[in-house]
Structure formats: structure tokens, C-alpha cells
PDB file of N, CA and C in Angstrom:
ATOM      1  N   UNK A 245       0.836  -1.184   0.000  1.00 54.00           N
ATOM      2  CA  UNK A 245       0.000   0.000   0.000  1.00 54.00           C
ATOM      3  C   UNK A 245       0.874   1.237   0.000  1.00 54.00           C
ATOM      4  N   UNK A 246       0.469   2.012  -0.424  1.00 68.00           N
ATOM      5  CA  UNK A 246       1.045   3.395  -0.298  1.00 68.00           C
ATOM      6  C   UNK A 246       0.095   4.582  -0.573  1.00 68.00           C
ATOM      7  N   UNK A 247       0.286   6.184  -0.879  1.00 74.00           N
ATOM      8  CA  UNK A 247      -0.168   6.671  -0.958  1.00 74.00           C
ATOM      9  C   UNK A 247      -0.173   7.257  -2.642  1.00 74.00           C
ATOM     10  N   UNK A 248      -1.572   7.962  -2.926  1.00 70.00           N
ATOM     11  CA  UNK A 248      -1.791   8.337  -4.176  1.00 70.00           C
ATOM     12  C   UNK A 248      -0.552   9.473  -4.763  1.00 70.00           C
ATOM     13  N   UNK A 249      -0.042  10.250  -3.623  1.00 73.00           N
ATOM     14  CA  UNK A 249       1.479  11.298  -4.167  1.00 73.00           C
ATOM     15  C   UNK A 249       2.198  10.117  -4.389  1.00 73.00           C
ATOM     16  N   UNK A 250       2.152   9.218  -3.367  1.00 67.00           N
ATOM     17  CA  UNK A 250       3.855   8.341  -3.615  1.00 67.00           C
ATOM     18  C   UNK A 250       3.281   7.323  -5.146  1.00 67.00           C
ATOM     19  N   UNK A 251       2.361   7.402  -5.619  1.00 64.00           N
ATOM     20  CA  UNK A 251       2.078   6.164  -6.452  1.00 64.00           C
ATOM     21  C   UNK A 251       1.829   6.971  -8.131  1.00 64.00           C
ATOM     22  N   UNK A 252       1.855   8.467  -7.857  1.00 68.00           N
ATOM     23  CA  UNK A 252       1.385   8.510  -8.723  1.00 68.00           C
ATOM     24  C   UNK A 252      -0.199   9.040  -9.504  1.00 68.00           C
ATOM     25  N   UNK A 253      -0.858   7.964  -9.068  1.00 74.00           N
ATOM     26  CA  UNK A 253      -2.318   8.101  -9.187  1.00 74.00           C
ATOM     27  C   UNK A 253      -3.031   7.167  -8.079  1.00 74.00           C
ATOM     28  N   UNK A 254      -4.450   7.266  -8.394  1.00 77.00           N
ATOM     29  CA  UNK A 254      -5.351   7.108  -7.136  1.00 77.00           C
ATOM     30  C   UNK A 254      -4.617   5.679  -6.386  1.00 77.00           C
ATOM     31  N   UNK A 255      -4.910   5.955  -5.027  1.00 75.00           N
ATOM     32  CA  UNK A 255      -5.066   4.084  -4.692  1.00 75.00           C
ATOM     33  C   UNK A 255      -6.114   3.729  -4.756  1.00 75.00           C
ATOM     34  N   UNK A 256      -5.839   2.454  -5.603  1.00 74.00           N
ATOM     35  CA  UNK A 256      -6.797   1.229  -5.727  1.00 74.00           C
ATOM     36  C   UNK A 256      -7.405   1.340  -6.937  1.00 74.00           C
ATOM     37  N   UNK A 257      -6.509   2.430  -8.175  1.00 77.00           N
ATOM     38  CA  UNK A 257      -7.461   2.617  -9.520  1.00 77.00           C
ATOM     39  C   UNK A 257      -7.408   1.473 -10.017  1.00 77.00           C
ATOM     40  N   UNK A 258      -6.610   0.747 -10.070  1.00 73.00           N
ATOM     41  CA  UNK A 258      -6.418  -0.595 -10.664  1.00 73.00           C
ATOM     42  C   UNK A 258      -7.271  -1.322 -10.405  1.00 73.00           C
ATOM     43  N   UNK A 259      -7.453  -1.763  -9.194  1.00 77.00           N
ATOM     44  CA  UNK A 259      -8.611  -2.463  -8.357  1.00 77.00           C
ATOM     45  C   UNK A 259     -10.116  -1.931  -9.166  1.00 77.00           C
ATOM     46  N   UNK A 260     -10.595  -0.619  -8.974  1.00 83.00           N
ATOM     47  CA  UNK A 260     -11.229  -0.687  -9.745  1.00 83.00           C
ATOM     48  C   UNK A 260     -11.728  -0.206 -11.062  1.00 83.00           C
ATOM     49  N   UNK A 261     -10.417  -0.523 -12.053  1.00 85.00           N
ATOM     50  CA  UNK A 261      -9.956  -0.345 -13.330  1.00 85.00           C
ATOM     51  C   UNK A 261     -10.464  -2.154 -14.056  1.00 85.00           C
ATOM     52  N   UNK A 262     -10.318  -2.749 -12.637  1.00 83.00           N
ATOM     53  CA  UNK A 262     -10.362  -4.300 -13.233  1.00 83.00           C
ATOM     54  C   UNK A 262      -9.208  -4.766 -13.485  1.00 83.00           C
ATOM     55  N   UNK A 263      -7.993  -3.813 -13.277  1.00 84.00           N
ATOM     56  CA  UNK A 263      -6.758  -4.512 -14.521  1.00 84.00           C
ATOM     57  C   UNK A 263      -5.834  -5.383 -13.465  1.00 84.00           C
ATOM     58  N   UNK A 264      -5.344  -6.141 -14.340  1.00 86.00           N
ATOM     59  CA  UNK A 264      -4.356  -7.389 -13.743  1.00 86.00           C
ATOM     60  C   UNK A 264      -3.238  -7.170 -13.575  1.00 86.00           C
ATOM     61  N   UNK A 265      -2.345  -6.589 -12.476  1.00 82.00           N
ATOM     62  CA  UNK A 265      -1.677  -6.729 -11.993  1.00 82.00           C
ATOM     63  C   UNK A 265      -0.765  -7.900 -11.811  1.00 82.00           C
ATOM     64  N   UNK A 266       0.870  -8.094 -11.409  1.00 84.00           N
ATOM     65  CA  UNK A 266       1.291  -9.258 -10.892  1.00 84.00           C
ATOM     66  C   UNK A 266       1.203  -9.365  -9.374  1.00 84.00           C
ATOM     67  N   UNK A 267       1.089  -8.115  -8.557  1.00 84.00           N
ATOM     68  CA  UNK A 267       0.741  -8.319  -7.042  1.00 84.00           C
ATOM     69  C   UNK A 267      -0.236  -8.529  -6.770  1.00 84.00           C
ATOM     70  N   UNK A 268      -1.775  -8.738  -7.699  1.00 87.00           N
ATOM     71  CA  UNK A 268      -2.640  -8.941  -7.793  1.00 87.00           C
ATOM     72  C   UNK A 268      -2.986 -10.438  -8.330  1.00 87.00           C
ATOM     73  N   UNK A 269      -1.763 -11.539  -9.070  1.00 89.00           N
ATOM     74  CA  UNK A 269      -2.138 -12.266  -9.576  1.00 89.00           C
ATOM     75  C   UNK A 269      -1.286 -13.059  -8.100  1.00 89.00           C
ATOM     76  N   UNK A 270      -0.197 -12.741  -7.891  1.00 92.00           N
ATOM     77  CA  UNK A 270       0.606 -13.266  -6.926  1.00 92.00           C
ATOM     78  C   UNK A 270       0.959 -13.152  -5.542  1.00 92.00           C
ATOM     79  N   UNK A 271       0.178 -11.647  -5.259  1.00 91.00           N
ATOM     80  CA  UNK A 271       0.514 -11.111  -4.206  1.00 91.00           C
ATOM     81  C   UNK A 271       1.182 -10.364  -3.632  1.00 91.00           C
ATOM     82  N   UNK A 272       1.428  -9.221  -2.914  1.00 88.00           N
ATOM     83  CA  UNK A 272       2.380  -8.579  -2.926  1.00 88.00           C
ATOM     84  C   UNK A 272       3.920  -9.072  -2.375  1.00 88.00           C
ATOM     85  N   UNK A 273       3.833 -10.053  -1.070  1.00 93.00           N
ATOM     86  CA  UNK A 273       5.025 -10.422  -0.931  1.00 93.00           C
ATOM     87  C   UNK A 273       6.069 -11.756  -1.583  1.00 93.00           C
ATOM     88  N   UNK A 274       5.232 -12.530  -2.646  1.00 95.00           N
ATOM     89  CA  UNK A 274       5.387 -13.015  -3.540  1.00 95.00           C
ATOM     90  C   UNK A 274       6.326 -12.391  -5.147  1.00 95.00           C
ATOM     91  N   UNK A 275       5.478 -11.139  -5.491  1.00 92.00           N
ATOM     92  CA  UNK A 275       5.706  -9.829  -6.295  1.00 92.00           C
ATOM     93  C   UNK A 275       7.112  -9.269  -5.812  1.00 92.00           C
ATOM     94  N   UNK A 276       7.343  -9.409  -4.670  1.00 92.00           N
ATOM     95  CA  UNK A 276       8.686  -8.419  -4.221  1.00 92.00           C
ATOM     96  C   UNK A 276       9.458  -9.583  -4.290  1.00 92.00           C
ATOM     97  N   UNK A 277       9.375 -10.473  -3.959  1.00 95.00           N
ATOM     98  CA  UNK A 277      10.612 -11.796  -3.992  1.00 95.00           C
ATOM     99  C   UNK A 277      10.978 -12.164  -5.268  1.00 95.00           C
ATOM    100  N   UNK A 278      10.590 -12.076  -6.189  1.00 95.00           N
ATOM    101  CA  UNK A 278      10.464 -12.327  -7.410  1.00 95.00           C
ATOM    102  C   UNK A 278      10.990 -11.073  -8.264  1.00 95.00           C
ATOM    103  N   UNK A 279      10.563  -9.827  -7.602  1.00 94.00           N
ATOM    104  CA  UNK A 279      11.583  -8.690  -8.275  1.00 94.00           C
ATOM    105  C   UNK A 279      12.845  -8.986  -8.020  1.00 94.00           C
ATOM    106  N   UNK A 280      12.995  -9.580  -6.599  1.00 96.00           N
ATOM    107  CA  UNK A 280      14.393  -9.343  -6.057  1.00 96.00           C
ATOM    108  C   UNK A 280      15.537 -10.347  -6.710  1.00 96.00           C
ATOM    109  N   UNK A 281      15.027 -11.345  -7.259  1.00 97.00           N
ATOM    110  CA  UNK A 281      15.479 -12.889  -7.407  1.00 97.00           C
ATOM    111  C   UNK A 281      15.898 -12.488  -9.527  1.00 97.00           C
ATOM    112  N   UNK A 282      15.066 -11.631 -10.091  1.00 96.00           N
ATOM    113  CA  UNK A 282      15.484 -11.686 -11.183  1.00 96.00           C
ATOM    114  C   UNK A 282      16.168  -9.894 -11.485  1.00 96.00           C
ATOM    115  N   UNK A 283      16.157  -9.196 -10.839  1.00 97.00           N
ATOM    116  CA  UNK A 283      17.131  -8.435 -10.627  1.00 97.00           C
ATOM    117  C   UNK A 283      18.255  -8.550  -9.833  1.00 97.00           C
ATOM    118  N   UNK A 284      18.821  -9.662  -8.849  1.00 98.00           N
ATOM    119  CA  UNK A 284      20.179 -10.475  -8.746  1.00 98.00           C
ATOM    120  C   UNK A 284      20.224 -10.930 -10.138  1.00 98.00           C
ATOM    121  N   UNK A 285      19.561 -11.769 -10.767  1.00 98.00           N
ATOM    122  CA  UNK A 285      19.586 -12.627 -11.984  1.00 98.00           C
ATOM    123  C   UNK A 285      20.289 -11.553 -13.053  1.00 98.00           C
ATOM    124  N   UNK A 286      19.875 -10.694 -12.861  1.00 98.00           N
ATOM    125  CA  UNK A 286      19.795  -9.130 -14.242  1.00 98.00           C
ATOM    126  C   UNK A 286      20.870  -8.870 -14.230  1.00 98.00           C
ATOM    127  N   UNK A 287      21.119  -8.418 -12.833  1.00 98.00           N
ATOM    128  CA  UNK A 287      22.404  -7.869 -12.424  1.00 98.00           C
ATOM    129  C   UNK A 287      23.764  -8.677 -12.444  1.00 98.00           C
ATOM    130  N   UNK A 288      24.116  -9.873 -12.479  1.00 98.00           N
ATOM    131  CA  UNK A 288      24.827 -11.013 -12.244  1.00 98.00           C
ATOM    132  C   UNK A 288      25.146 -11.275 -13.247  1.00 98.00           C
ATOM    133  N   UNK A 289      24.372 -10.809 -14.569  1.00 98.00           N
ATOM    134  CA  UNK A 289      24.491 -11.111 -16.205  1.00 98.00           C
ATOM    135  C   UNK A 289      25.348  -9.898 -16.407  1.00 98.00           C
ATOM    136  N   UNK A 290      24.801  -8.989 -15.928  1.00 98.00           N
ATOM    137  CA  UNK A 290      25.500  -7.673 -16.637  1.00 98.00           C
ATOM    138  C   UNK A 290      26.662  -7.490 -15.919  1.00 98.00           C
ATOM    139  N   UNK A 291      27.111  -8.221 -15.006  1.00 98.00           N
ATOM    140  CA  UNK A 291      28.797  -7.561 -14.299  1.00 98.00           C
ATOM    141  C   UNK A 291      29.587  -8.874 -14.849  1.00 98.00           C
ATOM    142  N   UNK A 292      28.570  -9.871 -15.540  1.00 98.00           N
ATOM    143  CA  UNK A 292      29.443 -11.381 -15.501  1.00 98.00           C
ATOM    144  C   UNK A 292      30.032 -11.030 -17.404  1.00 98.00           C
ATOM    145  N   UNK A 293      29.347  -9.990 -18.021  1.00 98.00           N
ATOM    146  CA  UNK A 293      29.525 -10.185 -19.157  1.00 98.00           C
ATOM    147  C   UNK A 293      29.904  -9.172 -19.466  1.00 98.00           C
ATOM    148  N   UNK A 294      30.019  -7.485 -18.563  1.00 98.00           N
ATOM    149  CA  UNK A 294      30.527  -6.350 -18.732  1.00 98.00           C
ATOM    150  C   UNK A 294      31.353  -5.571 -17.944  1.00 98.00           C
ATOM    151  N   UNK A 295      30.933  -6.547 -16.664  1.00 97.00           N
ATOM    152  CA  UNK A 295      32.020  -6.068 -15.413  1.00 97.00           C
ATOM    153  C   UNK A 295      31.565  -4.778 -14.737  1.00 97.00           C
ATOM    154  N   UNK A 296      32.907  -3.658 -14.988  1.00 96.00           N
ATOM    155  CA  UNK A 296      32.762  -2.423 -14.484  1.00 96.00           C
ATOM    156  C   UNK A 296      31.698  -1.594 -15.984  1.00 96.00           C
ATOM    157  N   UNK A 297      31.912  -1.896 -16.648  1.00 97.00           N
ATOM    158  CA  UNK A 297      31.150  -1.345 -17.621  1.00 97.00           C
ATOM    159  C   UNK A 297      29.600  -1.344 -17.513  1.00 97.00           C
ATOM    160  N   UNK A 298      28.993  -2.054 -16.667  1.00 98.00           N
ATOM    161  CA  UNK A 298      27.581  -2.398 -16.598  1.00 98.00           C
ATOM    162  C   UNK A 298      26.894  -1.595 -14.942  1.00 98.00           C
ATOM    163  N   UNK A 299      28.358  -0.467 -14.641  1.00 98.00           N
ATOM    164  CA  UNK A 299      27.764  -0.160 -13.448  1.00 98.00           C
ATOM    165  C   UNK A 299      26.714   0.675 -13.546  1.00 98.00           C
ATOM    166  N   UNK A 300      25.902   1.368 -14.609  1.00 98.00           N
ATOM    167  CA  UNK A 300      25.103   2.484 -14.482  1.00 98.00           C
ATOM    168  C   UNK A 300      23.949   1.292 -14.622  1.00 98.00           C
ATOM    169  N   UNK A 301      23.933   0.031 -15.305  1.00 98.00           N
ATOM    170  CA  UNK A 301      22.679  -0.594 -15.407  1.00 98.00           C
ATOM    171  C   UNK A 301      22.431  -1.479 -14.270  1.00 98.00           C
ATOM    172  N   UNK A 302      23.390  -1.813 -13.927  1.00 98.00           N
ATOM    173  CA  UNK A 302      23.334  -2.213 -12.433  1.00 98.00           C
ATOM    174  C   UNK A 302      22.584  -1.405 -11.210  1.00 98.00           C
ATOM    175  N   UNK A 303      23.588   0.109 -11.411  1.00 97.00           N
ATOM    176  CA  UNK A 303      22.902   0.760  -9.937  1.00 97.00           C
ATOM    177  C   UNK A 303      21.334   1.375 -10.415  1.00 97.00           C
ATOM    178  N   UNK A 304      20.919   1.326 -11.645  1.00 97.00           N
ATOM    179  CA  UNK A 304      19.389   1.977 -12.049  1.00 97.00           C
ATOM    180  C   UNK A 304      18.909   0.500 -11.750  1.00 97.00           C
ATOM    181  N   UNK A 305      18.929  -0.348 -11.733  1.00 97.00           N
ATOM    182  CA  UNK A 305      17.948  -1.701 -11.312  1.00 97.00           C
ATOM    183  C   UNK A 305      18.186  -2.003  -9.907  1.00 97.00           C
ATOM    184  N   UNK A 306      19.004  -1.739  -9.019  1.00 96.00           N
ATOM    185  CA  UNK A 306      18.985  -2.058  -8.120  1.00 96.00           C
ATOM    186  C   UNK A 306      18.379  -0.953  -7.369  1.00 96.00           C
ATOM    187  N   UNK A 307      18.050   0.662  -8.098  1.00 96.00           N
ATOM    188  CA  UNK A 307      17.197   1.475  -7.472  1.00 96.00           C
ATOM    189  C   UNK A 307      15.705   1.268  -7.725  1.00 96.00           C
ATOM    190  N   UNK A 308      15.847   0.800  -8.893  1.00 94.00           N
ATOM    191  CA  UNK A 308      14.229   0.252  -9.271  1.00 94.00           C
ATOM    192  C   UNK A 308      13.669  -0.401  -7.874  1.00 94.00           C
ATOM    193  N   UNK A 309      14.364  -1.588  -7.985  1.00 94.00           N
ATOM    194  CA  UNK A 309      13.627  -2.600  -7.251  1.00 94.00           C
ATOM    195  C   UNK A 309      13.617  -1.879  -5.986  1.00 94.00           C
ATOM    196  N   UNK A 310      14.746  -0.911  -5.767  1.00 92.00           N
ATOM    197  CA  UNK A 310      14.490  -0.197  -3.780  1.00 92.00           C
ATOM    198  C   UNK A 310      13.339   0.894  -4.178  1.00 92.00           C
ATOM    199  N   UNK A 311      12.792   1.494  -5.150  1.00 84.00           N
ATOM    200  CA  UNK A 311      11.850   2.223  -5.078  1.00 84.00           C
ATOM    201  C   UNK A 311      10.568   2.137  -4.503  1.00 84.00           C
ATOM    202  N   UNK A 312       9.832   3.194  -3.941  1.00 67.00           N
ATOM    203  CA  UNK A 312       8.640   3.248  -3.040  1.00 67.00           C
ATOM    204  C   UNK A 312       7.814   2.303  -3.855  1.00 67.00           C
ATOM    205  N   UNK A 313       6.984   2.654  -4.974  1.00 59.00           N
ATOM    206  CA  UNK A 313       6.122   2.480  -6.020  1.00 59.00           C
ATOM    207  C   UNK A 313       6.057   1.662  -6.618  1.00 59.00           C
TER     208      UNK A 313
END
């Protein structure tokens, strides 16, 4: 949950937008384990195959996944 400033737009438009979500198909703490597990995955590709070169795509996905929203 969060709030409609931190999200963006309303809470719960989705909910009743009807639209399908993956924290909605899976859950939210399901949804976060699963961000976390294929952004190691993401990230692990890009330092294994670019090293230091892959640090800007590295630290923008690893802010993704720490973001509020």
C-alpha cells in the first residue's frame, strides 16, 4: 500500500480499473521476492559479461527494485 502522491495516481485505480496486476495475480510479498530474485539474476548477467562497464545498469535496477512504487 502506499499513498496516491507516492504512487502517482489514485489508490486502488487498478482495483477498480479491473486490470491485472502481478501483485494482484501473486501477491504482494510473492511480487517483491520475485523482483528481487530476477534483478540479482539481471544484475549477475550484466557484471558477468561487462564487469565495471555495466555499473550504471546495475545501480538503475537495483534502485528500481528499492523504489517506493
Amino acid at each position: 500500500t502506499s499513498s496516491s502522491e507516492a504512487l502517482g495516481k489514485p489508490v486502488g485505480s487498478d482495483t477498480q480499473q479491473h486490470k491485472t496486476t502481478f501483485a494482484t495475480m501473486y501477491g504482494l510479498e510473492r511480487s517483491r521476492e520475485q523482483a528481487a530474485l530476477l534483478t540479482q539474476q539481471a544484475t549477475a548477467g550484466l557484471q558477468a559479461e561487462y564487469g565495471d562497464g555495466a555499473w550504471f545498469l546495475i545501480e538503475f535496477a537495483n534502485r528500481l527494485l528499492a523504489r517506493i512504487r
